[in-house]
Amino acid sequence: MREVLGRPEALRGARDMMVFAPGLAAWGLVTGIAMVNSGLSTPVALLMSLLVYAGSAQLATIPLLAAGAPIPGWLLRALKVAPLAALTAVIVPEIVRRQGHFAQTWQDARFPAVAAATLYYRWRPGVLGTMLAGLALYLPLRIFCGR
């Protein structure tokens, strides 16, 4: 992580994003206040702000949730797999690539971590346990063995 944050491209990207930060913070505050005023608790409003990325979708769902509208079954099923799909989209490129190039060796710490996570998932399906199993093997290999 330190390697990535120390790169000039990452610093330039963070600096470029600072232009948008005040507007994003203001939008988050407005939608958060609207959600709490509609009857949602503060933790639920915060969670929704973190999980729902489109601000207009947040505002559109507030009256529905406040009115007690039922959530369709297909949406509940989609919400169950959405975190795993998003995690896969973020993690898979990171597993097979290092600094923009495909991994050249099987001695990389990421591959045993993926194997451990896969075995854990086969034993007990769940996103959090799978992530923790992979990290439990990856971090010691990366930190102590330098792999």
PDB file of C-alpha atoms in Angstrom, residues 25-144:
ATOM      1  CA  ALA A  25     -19.058  16.092   1.132  1.00  0.00           C
ATOM      2  CA  ALA A  26     -21.913  18.570   0.711  1.00  0.00           C
ATOM      3  CA  TRP A  27     -23.976  16.041  -1.268  1.00  0.00           C
ATOM      4  CA  GLY A  28     -23.343  13.391   1.375  1.00  0.00           C
ATOM      5  CA  LEU A  29     -24.465  15.788   4.092  1.00  0.00           C
ATOM      6  CA  VAL A  30     -27.643  16.745   2.204  1.00  0.00           C
ATOM      7  CA  THR A  31     -28.658  13.145   1.490  1.00  0.00           C
ATOM      8  CA  GLY A  32     -27.765  12.094   5.038  1.00  0.00           C
ATOM      9  CA  ILE A  33     -29.948  14.792   6.556  1.00  0.00           C
ATOM     10  CA  ALA A  34     -32.798  13.913   4.179  1.00  0.00           C
ATOM     11  CA  MET A  35     -32.560  10.227   5.112  1.00  0.00           C
ATOM     12  CA  VAL A  36     -32.528  10.911   8.864  1.00  0.00           C
ATOM     13  CA  ASN A  37     -35.438  13.359   8.518  1.00  0.00           C
ATOM     14  CA  SER A  38     -37.373  10.652   6.639  1.00  0.00           C
ATOM     15  CA  GLY A  39     -37.145   8.351   9.622  1.00  0.00           C
ATOM     16  CA  LEU A  40     -34.025   6.304   8.937  1.00  0.00           C
ATOM     17  CA  SER A  41     -31.568   5.927  11.776  1.00  0.00           C
ATOM     18  CA  THR A  42     -28.177   7.608  11.509  1.00  0.00           C
ATOM     19  CA  PRO A  43     -26.267   4.281  11.123  1.00  0.00           C
ATOM     20  CA  VAL A  44     -28.620   3.161   8.338  1.00  0.00           C
ATOM     21  CA  ALA A  45     -28.253   6.529   6.587  1.00  0.00           C
ATOM     22  CA  LEU A  46     -24.475   6.295   6.854  1.00  0.00           C
ATOM     23  CA  LEU A  47     -24.493   2.733   5.565  1.00  0.00           C
ATOM     24  CA  MET A  48     -26.700   3.711   2.652  1.00  0.00           C
ATOM     25  CA  SER A  49     -24.362   6.609   1.827  1.00  0.00           C
ATOM     26  CA  LEU A  50     -21.450   4.167   1.712  1.00  0.00           C
ATOM     27  CA  LEU A  51     -23.250   1.490  -0.305  1.00  0.00           C
ATOM     28  CA  VAL A  52     -25.375   3.481  -2.755  1.00  0.00           C
ATOM     29  CA  TYR A  53     -23.084   5.480  -5.003  1.00  0.00           C
ATOM     30  CA  ALA A  54     -25.616   7.360  -7.100  1.00  0.00           C
ATOM     31  CA  GLY A  55     -26.937  10.286  -5.081  1.00  0.00           C
ATOM     32  CA  SER A  56     -30.110  10.528  -7.124  1.00  0.00           C
ATOM     33  CA  ALA A  57     -30.820   6.858  -6.354  1.00  0.00           C
ATOM     34  CA  GLN A  58     -30.444   7.636  -2.659  1.00  0.00           C
ATOM     35  CA  LEU A  59     -32.932  10.475  -2.856  1.00  0.00           C
ATOM     36  CA  ALA A  60     -35.345   8.379  -4.902  1.00  0.00           C
ATOM     37  CA  THR A  61     -35.346   5.551  -2.358  1.00  0.00           C
ATOM     38  CA  ILE A  62     -35.906   7.743   0.714  1.00  0.00           C
ATOM     39  CA  PRO A  63     -39.671   8.224   0.196  1.00  0.00           C
ATOM     40  CA  LEU A  64     -40.079   4.544  -0.674  1.00  0.00           C
ATOM     41  CA  LEU A  65     -38.301   3.382   2.465  1.00  0.00           C
ATOM     42  CA  ALA A  66     -40.130   5.949   4.606  1.00  0.00           C
ATOM     43  CA  ALA A  67     -43.476   4.714   3.261  1.00  0.00           C
ATOM     44  CA  GLY A  68     -42.557   1.102   4.059  1.00  0.00           C
ATOM     45  CA  ALA A  69     -42.521  -0.026   0.432  1.00  0.00           C
ATOM     46  CA  PRO A  70     -41.676  -3.721   0.040  1.00  0.00           C
ATOM     47  CA  ILE A  71     -38.329  -4.595  -1.497  1.00  0.00           C
ATOM     48  CA  PRO A  72     -38.749  -6.914  -4.515  1.00  0.00           C
ATOM     49  CA  GLY A  73     -37.283 -10.406  -4.222  1.00  0.00           C
ATOM     50  CA  TRP A  74     -35.061  -9.963  -7.273  1.00  0.00           C
ATOM     51  CA  LEU A  75     -33.514  -6.864  -5.675  1.00  0.00           C
ATOM     52  CA  LEU A  76     -32.842  -8.715  -2.427  1.00  0.00           C
ATOM     53  CA  ARG A  77     -31.138 -11.524  -4.372  1.00  0.00           C
ATOM     54  CA  ALA A  78     -29.082  -8.989  -6.325  1.00  0.00           C
ATOM     55  CA  LEU A  79     -28.047  -7.218  -3.126  1.00  0.00           C
ATOM     56  CA  LYS A  80     -26.811 -10.506  -1.695  1.00  0.00           C
ATOM     57  CA  VAL A  81     -24.316 -11.019  -4.528  1.00  0.00           C
ATOM     58  CA  ALA A  82     -23.449  -7.370  -5.199  1.00  0.00           C
ATOM     59  CA  PRO A  83     -20.677  -7.166  -2.565  1.00  0.00           C
ATOM     60  CA  LEU A  84     -19.077 -10.360  -3.865  1.00  0.00           C
ATOM     61  CA  ALA A  85     -19.298  -9.124  -7.465  1.00  0.00           C
ATOM     62  CA  ALA A  86     -17.758  -5.767  -6.552  1.00  0.00           C
ATOM     63  CA  LEU A  87     -15.042  -7.442  -4.504  1.00  0.00           C
ATOM     64  CA  THR A  88     -14.248  -9.788  -7.381  1.00  0.00           C
ATOM     65  CA  ALA A  89     -14.010  -6.883  -9.809  1.00  0.00           C
ATOM     66  CA  VAL A  90     -11.508  -5.142  -7.546  1.00  0.00           C
ATOM     67  CA  ILE A  91      -9.485  -8.140  -6.335  1.00  0.00           C
ATOM     68  CA  VAL A  92      -9.063 -10.301  -9.454  1.00  0.00           C
ATOM     69  CA  PRO A  93      -7.011  -7.740 -11.418  1.00  0.00           C
ATOM     70  CA  GLU A  94      -4.871  -7.181  -8.330  1.00  0.00           C
ATOM     71  CA  ILE A  95      -4.238 -10.911  -7.965  1.00  0.00           C
ATOM     72  CA  VAL A  96      -3.032 -11.540 -11.494  1.00  0.00           C
ATOM     73  CA  ARG A  97      -1.217  -8.252 -12.041  1.00  0.00           C
ATOM     74  CA  ARG A  98       1.522  -6.424 -10.188  1.00  0.00           C
ATOM     75  CA  GLN A  99       2.231  -2.792 -11.054  1.00  0.00           C
ATOM     76  CA  GLY A 100       0.336  -3.140 -14.310  1.00  0.00           C
ATOM     77  CA  HIS A 101       2.065  -6.343 -15.441  1.00  0.00           C
ATOM     78  CA  PHE A 102       0.913  -9.936 -15.175  1.00  0.00           C
ATOM     79  CA  ALA A 103       2.559 -11.915 -12.366  1.00  0.00           C
ATOM     80  CA  GLN A 104       5.610 -13.745 -13.702  1.00  0.00           C
ATOM     81  CA  THR A 105       6.203 -16.200 -10.852  1.00  0.00           C
ATOM     82  CA  TRP A 106       4.125 -18.616  -8.800  1.00  0.00           C
ATOM     83  CA  GLN A 107       6.129 -17.660  -5.691  1.00  0.00           C
ATOM     84  CA  ASP A 108       4.050 -14.541  -5.239  1.00  0.00           C
ATOM     85  CA  ALA A 109       2.221 -14.404  -1.875  1.00  0.00           C
ATOM     86  CA  ARG A 110      -1.064 -13.662  -3.614  1.00  0.00           C
ATOM     87  CA  PHE A 111      -1.417 -17.140  -5.123  1.00  0.00           C
ATOM     88  CA  PRO A 112      -1.295 -19.129  -1.835  1.00  0.00           C
ATOM     89  CA  ALA A 113      -3.647 -16.532  -0.345  1.00  0.00           C
ATOM     90  CA  VAL A 114      -6.127 -17.106  -3.164  1.00  0.00           C
ATOM     91  CA  ALA A 115      -5.862 -20.862  -2.612  1.00  0.00           C
ATOM     92  CA  ALA A 116      -6.540 -20.431   1.123  1.00  0.00           C
ATOM     93  CA  ALA A 117      -9.484 -18.114   0.466  1.00  0.00           C
ATOM     94  CA  THR A 118     -10.921 -20.527  -2.107  1.00  0.00           C
ATOM     95  CA  LEU A 119     -10.629 -23.479   0.265  1.00  0.00           C
ATOM     96  CA  TYR A 120     -12.256 -21.502   3.056  1.00  0.00           C
ATOM     97  CA  TYR A 121     -15.123 -20.466   0.775  1.00  0.00           C
ATOM     98  CA  ARG A 122     -15.681 -24.093  -0.262  1.00  0.00           C
ATOM     99  CA  TRP A 123     -15.806 -25.055   3.427  1.00  0.00           C
ATOM    100  CA  ARG A 124     -17.945 -22.166   4.645  1.00  0.00           C
ATOM    101  CA  PRO A 125     -19.336 -19.761   1.996  1.00  0.00           C
ATOM    102  CA  GLY A 126     -19.244 -16.127   3.037  1.00  0.00           C
ATOM    103  CA  VAL A 127     -17.465 -12.985   1.911  1.00  0.00           C
ATOM    104  CA  LEU A 128     -15.962 -11.853   5.217  1.00  0.00           C
ATOM    105  CA  GLY A 129     -14.518 -15.227   6.218  1.00  0.00           C
ATOM    106  CA  THR A 130     -13.102 -15.720   2.733  1.00  0.00           C
ATOM    107  CA  MET A 131     -11.381 -12.345   2.831  1.00  0.00           C
ATOM    108  CA  LEU A 132      -9.984 -12.981   6.307  1.00  0.00           C
ATOM    109  CA  ALA A 133      -8.696 -16.435   5.333  1.00  0.00           C
ATOM    110  CA  GLY A 134      -6.871 -15.039   2.318  1.00  0.00           C
ATOM    111  CA  LEU A 135      -5.437 -12.128   4.290  1.00  0.00           C
ATOM    112  CA  ALA A 136      -4.380 -14.414   7.155  1.00  0.00           C
ATOM    113  CA  LEU A 137      -2.027 -16.192   4.757  1.00  0.00           C
ATOM    114  CA  TYR A 138      -1.124 -13.261   2.519  1.00  0.00           C
ATOM    115  CA  LEU A 139       0.021 -10.797   5.176  1.00  0.00           C
ATOM    116  CA  PRO A 140       2.549 -13.041   6.962  1.00  0.00           C
ATOM    117  CA  LEU A 141       3.968 -14.256   3.642  1.00  0.00           C
ATOM    118  CA  ARG A 142       4.248 -10.703   2.349  1.00  0.00           C
ATOM    119  CA  ILE A 143       5.612  -9.156   5.542  1.00  0.00           C
ATOM    120  CA  PHE A 144       7.936 -11.866   6.885  1.00  0.00           C
TER     121      PHE A 144
END
